JSON list of C-alpha atoms in Angstrom, two decimals:
[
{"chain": "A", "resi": 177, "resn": "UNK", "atom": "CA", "xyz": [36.32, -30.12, 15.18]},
{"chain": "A", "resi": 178, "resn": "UNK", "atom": "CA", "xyz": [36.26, -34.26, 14.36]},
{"chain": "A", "resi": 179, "resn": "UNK", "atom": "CA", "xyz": [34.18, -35.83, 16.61]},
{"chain": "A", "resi": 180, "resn": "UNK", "atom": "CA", "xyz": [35.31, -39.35, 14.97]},
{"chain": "A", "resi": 181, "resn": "UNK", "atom": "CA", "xyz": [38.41, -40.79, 14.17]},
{"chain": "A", "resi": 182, "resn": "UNK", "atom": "CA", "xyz": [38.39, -43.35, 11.33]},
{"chain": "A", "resi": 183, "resn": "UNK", "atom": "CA", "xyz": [40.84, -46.60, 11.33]},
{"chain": "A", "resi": 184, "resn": "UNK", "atom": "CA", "xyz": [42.68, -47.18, 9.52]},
{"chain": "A", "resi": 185, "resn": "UNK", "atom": "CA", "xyz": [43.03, -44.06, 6.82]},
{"chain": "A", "resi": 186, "resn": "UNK", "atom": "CA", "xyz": [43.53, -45.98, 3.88]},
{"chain": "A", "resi": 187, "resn": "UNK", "atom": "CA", "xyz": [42.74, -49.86, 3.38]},
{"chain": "A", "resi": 188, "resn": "UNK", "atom": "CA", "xyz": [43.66, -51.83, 0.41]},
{"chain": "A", "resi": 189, "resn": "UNK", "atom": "CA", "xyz": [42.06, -55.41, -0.37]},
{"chain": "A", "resi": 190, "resn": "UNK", "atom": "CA", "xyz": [41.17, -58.04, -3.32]},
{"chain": "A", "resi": 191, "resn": "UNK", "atom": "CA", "xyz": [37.70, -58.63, -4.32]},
{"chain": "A", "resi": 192, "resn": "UNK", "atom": "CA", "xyz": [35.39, -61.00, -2.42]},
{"chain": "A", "resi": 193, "resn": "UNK", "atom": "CA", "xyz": [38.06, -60.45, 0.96]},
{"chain": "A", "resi": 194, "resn": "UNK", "atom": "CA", "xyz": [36.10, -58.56, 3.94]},
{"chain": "A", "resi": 195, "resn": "UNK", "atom": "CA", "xyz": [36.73, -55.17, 4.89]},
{"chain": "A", "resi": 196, "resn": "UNK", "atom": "CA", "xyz": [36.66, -53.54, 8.36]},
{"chain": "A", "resi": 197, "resn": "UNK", "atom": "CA", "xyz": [36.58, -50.06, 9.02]},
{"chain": "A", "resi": 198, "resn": "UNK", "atom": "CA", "xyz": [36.44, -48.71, 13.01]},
{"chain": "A", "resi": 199, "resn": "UNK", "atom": "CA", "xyz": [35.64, -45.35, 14.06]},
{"chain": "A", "resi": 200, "resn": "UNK", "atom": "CA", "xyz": [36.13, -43.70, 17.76]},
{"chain": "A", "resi": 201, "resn": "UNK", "atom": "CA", "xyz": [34.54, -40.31, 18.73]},
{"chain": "A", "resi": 202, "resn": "UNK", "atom": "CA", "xyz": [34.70, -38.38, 21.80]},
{"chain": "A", "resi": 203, "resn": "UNK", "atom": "CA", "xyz": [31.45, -37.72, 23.78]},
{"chain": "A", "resi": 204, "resn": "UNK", "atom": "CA", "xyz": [28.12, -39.52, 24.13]},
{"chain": "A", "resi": 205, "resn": "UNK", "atom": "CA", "xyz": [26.19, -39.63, 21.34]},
{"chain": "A", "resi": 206, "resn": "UNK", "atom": "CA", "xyz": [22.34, -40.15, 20.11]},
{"chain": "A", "resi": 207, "resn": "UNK", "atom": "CA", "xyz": [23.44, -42.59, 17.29]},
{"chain": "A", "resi": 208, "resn": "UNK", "atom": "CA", "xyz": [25.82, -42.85, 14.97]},
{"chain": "A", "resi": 209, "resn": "UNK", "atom": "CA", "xyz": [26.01, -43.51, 10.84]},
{"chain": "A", "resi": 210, "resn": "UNK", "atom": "CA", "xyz": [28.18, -44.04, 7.89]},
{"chain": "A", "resi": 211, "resn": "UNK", "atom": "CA", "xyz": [27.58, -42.88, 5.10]},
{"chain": "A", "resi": 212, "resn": "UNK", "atom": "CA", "xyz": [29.93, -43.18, 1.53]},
{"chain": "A", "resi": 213, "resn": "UNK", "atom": "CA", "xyz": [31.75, -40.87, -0.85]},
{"chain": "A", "resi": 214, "resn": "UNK", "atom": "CA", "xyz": [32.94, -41.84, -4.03]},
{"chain": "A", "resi": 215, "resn": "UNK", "atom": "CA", "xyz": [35.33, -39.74, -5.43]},
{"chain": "A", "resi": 216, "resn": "UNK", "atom": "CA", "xyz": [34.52, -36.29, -5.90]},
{"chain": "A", "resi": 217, "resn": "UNK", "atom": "CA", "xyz": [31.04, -36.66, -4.92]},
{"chain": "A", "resi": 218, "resn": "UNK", "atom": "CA", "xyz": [28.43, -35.86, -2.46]},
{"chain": "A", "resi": 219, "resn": "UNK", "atom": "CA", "xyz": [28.08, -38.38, 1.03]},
{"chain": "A", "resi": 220, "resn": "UNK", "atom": "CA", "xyz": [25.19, -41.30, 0.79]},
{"chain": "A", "resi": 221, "resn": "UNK", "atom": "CA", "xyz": [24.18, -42.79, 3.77]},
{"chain": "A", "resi": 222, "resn": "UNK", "atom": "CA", "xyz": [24.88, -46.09, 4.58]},
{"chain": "A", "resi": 223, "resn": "UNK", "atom": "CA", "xyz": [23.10, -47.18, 8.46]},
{"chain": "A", "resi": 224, "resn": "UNK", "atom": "CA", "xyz": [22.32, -45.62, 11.50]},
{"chain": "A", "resi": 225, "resn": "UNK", "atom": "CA", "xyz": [22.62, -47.33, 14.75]},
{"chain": "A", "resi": 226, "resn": "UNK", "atom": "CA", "xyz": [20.94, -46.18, 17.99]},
{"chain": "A", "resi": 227, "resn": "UNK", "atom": "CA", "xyz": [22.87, -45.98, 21.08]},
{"chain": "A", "resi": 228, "resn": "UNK", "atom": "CA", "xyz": [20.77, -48.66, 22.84]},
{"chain": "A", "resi": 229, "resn": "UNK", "atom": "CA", "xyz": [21.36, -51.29, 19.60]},
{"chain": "A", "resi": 230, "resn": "UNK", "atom": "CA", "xyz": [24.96, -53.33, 19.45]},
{"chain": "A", "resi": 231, "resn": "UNK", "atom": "CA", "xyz": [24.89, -54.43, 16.29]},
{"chain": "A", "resi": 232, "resn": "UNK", "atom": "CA", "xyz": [22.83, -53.90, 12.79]},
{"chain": "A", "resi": 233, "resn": "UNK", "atom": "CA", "xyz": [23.12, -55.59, 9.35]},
{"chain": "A", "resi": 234, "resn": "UNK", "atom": "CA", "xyz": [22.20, -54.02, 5.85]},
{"chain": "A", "resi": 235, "resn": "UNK", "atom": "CA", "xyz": [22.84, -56.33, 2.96]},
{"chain": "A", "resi": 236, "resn": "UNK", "atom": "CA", "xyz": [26.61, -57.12, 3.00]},
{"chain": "A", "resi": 237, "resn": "UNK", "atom": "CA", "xyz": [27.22, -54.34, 5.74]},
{"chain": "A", "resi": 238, "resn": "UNK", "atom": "CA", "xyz": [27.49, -54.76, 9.03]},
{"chain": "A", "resi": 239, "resn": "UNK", "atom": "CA", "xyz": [27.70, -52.37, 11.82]},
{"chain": "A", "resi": 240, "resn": "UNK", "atom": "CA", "xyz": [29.03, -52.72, 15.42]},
{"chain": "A", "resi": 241, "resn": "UNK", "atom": "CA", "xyz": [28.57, -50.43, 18.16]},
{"chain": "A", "resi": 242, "resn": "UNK", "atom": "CA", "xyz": [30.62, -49.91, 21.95]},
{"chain": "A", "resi": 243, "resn": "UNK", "atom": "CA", "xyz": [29.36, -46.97, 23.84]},
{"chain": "A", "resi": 244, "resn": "UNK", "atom": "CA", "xyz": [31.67, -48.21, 26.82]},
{"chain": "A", "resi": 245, "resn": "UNK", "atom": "CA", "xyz": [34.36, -47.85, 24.71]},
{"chain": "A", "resi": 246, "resn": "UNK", "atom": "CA", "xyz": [33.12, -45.16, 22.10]},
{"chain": "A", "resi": 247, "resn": "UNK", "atom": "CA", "xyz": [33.83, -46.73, 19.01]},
{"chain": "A", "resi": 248, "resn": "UNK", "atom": "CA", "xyz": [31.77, -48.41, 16.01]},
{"chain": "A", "resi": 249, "resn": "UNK", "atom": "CA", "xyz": [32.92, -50.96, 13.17]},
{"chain": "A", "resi": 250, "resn": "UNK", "atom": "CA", "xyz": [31.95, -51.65, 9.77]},
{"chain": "A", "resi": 251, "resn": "UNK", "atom": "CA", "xyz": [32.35, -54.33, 7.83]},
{"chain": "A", "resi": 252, "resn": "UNK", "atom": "CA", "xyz": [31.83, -55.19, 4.21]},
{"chain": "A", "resi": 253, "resn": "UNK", "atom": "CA", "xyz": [31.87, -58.76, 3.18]},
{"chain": "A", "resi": 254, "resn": "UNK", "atom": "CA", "xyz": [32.67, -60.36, 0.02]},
{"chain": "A", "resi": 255, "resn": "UNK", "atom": "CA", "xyz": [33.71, -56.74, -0.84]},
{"chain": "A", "resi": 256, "resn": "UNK", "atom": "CA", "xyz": [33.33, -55.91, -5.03]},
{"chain": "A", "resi": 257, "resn": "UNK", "atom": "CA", "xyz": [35.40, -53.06, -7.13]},
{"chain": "A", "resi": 258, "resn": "UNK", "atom": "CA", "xyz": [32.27, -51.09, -6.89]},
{"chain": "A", "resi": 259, "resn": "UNK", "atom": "CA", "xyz": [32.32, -50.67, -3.00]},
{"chain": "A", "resi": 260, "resn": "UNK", "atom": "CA", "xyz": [35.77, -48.55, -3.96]},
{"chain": "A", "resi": 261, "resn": "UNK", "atom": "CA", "xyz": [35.11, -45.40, -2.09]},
{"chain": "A", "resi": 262, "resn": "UNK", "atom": "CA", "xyz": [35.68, -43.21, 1.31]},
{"chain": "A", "resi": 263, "resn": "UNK", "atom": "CA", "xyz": [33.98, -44.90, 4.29]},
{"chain": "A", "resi": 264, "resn": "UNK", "atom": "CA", "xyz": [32.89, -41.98, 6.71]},
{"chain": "A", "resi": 265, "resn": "UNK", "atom": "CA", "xyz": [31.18, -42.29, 10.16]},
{"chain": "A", "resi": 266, "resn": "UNK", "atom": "CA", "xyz": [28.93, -39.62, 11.67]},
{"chain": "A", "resi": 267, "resn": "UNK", "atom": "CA", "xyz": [27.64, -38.75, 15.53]},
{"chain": "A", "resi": 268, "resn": "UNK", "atom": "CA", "xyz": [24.58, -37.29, 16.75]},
{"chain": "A", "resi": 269, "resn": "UNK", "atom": "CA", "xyz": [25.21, -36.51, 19.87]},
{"chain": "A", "resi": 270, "resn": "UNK", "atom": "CA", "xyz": [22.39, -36.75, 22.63]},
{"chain": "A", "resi": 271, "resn": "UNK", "atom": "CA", "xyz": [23.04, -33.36, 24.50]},
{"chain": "A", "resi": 272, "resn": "UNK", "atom": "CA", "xyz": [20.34, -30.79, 22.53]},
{"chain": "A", "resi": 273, "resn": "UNK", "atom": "CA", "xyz": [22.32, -31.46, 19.60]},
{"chain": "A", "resi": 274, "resn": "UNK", "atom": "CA", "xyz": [19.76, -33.59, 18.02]},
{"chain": "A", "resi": 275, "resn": "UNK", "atom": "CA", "xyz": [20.14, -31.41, 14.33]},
{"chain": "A", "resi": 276, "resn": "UNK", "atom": "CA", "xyz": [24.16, -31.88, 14.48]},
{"chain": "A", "resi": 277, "resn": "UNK", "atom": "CA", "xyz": [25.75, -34.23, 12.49]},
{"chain": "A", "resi": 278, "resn": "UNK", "atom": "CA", "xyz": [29.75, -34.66, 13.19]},
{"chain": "A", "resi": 279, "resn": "UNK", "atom": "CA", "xyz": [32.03, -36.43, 10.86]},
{"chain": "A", "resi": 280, "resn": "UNK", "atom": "CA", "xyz": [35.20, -38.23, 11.10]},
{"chain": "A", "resi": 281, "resn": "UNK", "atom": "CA", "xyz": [38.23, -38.35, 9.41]},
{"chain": "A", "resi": 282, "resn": "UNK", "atom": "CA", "xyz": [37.59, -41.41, 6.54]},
{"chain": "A", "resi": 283, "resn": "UNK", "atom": "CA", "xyz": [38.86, -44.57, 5.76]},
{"chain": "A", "resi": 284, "resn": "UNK", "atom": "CA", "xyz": [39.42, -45.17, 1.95]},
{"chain": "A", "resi": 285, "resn": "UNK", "atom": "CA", "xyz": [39.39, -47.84, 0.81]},
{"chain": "A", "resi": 286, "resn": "UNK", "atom": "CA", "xyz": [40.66, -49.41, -2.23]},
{"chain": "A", "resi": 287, "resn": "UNK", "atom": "CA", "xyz": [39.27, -52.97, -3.57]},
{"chain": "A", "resi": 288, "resn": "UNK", "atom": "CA", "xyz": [41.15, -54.67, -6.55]},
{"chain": "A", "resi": 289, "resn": "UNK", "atom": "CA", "xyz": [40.75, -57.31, -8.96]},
{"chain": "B", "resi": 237, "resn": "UNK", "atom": "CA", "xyz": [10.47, -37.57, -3.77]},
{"chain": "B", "resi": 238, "resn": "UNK", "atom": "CA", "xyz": [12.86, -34.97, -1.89]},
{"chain": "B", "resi": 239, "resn": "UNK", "atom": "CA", "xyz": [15.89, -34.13, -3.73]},
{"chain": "B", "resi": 240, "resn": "UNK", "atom": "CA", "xyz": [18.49, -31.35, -2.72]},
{"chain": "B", "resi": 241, "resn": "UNK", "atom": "CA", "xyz": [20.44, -28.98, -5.47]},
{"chain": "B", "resi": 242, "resn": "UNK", "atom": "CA", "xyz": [23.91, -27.05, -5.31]},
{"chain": "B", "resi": 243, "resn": "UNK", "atom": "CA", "xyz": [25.29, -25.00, -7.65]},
{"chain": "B", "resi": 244, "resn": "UNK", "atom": "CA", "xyz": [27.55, -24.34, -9.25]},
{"chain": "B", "resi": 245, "resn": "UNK", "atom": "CA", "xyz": [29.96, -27.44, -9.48]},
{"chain": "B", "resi": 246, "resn": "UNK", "atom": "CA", "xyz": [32.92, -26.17, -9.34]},
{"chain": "B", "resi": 247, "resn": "UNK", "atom": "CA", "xyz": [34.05, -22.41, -9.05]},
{"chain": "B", "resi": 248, "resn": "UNK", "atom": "CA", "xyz": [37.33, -20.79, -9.47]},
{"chain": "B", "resi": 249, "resn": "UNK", "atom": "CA", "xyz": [37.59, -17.36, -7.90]},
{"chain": "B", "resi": 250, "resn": "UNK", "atom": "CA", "xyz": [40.28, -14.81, -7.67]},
{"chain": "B", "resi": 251, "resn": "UNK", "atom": "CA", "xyz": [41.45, -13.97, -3.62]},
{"chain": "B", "resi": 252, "resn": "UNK", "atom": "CA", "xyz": [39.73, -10.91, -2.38]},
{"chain": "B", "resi": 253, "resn": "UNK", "atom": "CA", "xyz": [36.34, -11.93, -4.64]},
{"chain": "B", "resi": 254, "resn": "UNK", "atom": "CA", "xyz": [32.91, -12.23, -2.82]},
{"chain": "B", "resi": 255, "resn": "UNK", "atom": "CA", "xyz": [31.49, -15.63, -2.81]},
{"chain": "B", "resi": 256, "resn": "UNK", "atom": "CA", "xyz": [28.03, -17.02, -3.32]},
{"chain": "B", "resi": 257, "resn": "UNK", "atom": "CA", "xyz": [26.74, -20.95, -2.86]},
{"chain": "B", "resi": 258, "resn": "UNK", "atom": "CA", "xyz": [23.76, -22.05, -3.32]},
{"chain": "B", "resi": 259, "resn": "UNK", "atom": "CA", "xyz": [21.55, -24.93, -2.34]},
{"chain": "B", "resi": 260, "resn": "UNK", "atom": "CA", "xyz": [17.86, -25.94, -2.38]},
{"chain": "B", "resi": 261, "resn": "UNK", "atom": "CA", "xyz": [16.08, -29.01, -1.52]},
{"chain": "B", "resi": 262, "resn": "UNK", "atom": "CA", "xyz": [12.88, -29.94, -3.09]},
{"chain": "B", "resi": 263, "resn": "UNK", "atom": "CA", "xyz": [10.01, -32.40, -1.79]},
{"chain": "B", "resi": 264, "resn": "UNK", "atom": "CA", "xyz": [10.07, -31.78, 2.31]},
{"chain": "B", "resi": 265, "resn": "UNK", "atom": "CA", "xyz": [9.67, -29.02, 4.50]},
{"chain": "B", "resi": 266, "resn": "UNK", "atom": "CA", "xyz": [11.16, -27.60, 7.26]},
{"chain": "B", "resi": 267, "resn": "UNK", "atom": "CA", "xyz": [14.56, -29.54, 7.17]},
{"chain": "B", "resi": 268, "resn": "UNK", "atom": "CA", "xyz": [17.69, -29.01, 8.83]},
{"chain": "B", "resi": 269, "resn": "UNK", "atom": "CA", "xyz": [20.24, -27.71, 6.78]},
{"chain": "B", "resi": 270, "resn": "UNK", "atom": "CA", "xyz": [24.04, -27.86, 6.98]},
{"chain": "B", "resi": 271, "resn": "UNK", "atom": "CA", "xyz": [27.20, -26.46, 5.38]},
{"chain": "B", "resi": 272, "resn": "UNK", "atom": "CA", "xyz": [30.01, -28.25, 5.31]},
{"chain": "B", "resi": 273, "resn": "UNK", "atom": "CA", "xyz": [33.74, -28.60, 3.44]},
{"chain": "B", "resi": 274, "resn": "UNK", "atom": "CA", "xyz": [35.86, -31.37, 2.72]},
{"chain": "B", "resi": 275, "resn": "UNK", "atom": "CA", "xyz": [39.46, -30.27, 2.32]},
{"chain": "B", "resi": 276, "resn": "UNK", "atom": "CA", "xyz": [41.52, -32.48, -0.31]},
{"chain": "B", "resi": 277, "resn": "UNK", "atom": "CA", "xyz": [41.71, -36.32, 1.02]},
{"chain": "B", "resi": 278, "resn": "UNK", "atom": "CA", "xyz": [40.61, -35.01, 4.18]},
{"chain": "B", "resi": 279, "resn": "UNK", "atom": "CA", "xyz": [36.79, -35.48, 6.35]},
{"chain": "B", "resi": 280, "resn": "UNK", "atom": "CA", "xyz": [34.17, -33.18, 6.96]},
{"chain": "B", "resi": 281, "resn": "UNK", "atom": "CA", "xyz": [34.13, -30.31, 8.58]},
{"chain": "B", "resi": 282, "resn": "UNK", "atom": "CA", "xyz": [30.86, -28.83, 9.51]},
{"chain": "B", "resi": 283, "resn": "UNK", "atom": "CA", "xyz": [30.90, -24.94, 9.25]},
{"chain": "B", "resi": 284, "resn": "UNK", "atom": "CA", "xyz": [26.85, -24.26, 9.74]},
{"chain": "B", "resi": 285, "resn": "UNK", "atom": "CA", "xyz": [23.64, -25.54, 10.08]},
{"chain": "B", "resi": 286, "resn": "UNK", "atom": "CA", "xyz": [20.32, -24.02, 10.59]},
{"chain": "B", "resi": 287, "resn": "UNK", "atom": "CA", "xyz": [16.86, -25.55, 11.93]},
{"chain": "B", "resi": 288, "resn": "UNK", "atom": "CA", "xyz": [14.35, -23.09, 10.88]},
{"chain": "B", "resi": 289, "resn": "UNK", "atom": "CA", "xyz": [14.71, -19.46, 8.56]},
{"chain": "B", "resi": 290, "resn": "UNK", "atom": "CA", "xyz": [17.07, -17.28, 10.16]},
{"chain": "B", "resi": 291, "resn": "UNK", "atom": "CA", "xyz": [18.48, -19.30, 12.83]},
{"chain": "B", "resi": 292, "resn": "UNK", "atom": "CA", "xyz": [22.39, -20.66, 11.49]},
{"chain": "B", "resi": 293, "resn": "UNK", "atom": "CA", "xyz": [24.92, -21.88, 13.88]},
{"chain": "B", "resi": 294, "resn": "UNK", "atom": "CA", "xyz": [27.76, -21.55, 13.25]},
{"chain": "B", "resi": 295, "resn": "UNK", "atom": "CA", "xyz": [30.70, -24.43, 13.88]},
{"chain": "B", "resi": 296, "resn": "UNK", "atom": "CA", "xyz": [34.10, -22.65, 13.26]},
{"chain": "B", "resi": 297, "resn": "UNK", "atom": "CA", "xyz": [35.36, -18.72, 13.69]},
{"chain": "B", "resi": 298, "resn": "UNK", "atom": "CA", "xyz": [35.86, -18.32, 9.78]},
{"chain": "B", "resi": 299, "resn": "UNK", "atom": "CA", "xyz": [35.91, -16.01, 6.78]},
{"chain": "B", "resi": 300, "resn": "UNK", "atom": "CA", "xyz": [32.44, -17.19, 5.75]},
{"chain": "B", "resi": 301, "resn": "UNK", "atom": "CA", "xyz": [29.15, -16.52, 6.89]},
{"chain": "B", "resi": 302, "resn": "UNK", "atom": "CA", "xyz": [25.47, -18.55, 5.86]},
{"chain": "B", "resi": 303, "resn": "UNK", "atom": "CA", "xyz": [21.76, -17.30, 5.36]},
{"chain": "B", "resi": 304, "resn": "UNK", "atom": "CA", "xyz": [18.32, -18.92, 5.11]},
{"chain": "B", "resi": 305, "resn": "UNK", "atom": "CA", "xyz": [16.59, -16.93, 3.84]},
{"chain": "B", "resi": 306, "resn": "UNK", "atom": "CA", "xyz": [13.74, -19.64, 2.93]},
{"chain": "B", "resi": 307, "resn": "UNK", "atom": "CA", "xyz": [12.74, -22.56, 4.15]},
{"chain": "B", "resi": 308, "resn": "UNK", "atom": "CA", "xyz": [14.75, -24.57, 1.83]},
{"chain": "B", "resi": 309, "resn": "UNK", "atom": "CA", "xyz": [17.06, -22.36, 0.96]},
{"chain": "B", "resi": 310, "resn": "UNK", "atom": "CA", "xyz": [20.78, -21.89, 2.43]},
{"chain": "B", "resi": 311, "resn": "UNK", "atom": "CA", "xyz": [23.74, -19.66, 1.07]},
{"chain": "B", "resi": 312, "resn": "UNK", "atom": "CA", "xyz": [26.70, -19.94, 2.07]},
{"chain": "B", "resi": 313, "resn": "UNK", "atom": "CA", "xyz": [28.92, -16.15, 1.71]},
{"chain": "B", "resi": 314, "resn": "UNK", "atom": "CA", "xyz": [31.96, -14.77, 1.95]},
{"chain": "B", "resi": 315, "resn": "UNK", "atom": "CA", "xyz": [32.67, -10.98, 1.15]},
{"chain": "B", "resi": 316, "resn": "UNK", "atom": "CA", "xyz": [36.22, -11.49, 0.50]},
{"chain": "B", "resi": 317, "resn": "UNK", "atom": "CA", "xyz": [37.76, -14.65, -0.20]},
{"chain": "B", "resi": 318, "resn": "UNK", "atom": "CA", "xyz": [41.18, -16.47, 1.13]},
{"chain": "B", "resi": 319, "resn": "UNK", "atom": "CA", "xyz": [43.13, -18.59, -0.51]},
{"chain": "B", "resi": 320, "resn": "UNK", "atom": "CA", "xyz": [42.51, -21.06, 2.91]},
{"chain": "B", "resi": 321, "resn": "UNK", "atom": "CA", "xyz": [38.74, -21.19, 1.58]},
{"chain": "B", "resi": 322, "resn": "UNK", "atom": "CA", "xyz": [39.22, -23.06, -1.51]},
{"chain": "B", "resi": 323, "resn": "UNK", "atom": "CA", "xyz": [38.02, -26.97, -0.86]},
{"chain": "B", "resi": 324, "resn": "UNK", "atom": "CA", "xyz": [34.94, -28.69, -1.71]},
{"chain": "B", "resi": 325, "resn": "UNK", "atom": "CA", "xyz": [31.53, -27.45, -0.21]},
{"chain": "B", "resi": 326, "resn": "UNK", "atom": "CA", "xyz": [28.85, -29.71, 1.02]},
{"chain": "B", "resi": 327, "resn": "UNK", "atom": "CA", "xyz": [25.16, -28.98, 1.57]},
{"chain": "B", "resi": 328, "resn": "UNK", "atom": "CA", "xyz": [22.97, -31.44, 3.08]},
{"chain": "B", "resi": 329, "resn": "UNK", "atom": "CA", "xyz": [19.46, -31.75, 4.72]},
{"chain": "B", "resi": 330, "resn": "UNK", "atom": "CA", "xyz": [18.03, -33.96, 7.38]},
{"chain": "B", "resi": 331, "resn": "UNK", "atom": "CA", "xyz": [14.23, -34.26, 8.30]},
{"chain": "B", "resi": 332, "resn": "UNK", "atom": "CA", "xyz": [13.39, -32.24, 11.68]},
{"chain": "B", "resi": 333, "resn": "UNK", "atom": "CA", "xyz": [10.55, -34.08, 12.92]},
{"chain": "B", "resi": 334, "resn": "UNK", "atom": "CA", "xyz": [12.90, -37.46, 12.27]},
{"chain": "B", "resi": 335, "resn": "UNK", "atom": "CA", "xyz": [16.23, -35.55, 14.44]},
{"chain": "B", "resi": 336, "resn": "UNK", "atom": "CA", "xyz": [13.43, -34.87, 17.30]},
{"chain": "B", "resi": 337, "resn": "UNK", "atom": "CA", "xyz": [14.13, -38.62, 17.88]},
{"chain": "B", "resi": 338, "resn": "UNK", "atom": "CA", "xyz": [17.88, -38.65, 16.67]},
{"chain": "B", "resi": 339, "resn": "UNK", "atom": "CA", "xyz": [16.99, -40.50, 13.32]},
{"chain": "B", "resi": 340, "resn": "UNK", "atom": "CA", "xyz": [19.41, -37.31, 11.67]},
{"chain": "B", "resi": 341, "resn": "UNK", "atom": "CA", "xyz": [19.82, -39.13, 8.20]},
{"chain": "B", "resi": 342, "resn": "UNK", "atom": "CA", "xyz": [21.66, -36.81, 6.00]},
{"chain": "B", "resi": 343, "resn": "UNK", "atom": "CA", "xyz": [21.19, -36.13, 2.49]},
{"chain": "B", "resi": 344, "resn": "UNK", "atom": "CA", "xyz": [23.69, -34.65, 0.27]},
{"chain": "B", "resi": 345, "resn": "UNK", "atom": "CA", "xyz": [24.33, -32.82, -2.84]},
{"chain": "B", "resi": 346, "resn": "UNK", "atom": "CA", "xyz": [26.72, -33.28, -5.16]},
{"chain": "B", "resi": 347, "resn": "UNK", "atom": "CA", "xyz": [29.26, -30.60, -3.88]},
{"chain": "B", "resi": 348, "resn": "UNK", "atom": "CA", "xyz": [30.91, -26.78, -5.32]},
{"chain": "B", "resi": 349, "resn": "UNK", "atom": "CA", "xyz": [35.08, -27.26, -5.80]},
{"chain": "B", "resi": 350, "resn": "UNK", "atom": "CA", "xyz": [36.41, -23.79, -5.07]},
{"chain": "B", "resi": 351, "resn": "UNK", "atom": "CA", "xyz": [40.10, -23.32, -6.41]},
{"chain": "B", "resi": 352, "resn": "UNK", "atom": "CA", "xyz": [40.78, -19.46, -4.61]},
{"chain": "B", "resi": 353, "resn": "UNK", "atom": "CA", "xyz": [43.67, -18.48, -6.64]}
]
């Protein structure tokens, strides 16, 4: 089953305009990531974020995090053509699980010219 | 450098054929392995993963089954294909000693298509 939930599914923007992405997922987790997939391809990851960190940067990414609410954001600034690509985040939870790695649903997301 | 392999790329098969994926990963040992498939548009669903030779759990009641028979070795089987099974196929690895501490980056491969026709 999901353990995330991606918002929204599909996200269409010009170059150099930011890009947000949230995610939601069900039960406590370990950390949480997001990782990439261009089309047809395998998943790269992105970040992680612990559960005890709010917030984390990597380059033009930046990553939220809301245990209270269960729910994560990432944003892309200044987005380019290139970053064209399915936006996926990922749980470990924190329950034994440690080797699991749940996905959600996607957000793709479109950048144009 | 580690680096993980899956063959073959893309696969079309005939319903009621047996079914054999493969994937290795190169340049770490004793990694976590997972199976998982992507139908079209769609996320990932995760369908095994193992932590050590021999020992697979398994996600989802399905018509495929998975073996490690080496360390860095997983197949992913099915004696008898459905047409529900084509999608894409996923295997990726994560370092154990790192997921001890919940650090679970994943690594990918590139991915099998399977068109069951």
């Amino acid at each position: 089953s999901q353990q995330g939930e991606e918002d929204p599914q599909a996200l269409s923007i010009q170059e150099g305009e930011n890009a947000t992405m949230n995610c939601s997922y069900k039960t406590s987790i370990n950390n949480l990531q997001w990782y990439r997939q261009n089309s047809g391809r395998g998943l790269v990851h992105l970040i992680l974020i612990r559960s005890n960190e709010r917030e984390k940067h990597s380059g033009r990414l930046r990553v939220t995090l809301d245990t209270s609410k269960k729910s994560s954001s990432l944003l892309i600034t200044a987005s380019r053509a290139a970053d064209t690509a399915s936006y996926f985040c990922a749980t470990v939870g924190d329950t034994g699980t440690a080797s699991k790695l749940t996905f959600g649903t996607g957000t793709r997301l479109q950048v144009t010219l | 450098s580690q680096t993980i392999h899956q063959w073959p790329a893309t696969l079309v098969q005939p319903v009621g054929s047996p079914l054999s994926l493969e994937c290795t990963v190169e340049g770490t040992s004793n990694p976590n392995l997972y199976w998982y498939r992507q139908a079209a548009g769609r996320g990932l669903q995760l369908l095994f993963y193992s932590v050590g030779i021999g020992q697979i759990s398994s996600e989802v009641p399905q018509n495929l089954s998975a073996s490690r028979p080496q360390d860095r070795q997983f197949i992913l089987s099915s004696k008898k294909l459905l047409l529900s099974d084509s999608g894409f196929y996923l295997c990726a690895w994560s370092n154990r000693r790192t997921s001890l501490w919940g650090n679970t980056e994943a690594f990918f491969g590139q991915g099998t298509r399977l068109t069951v026709v």
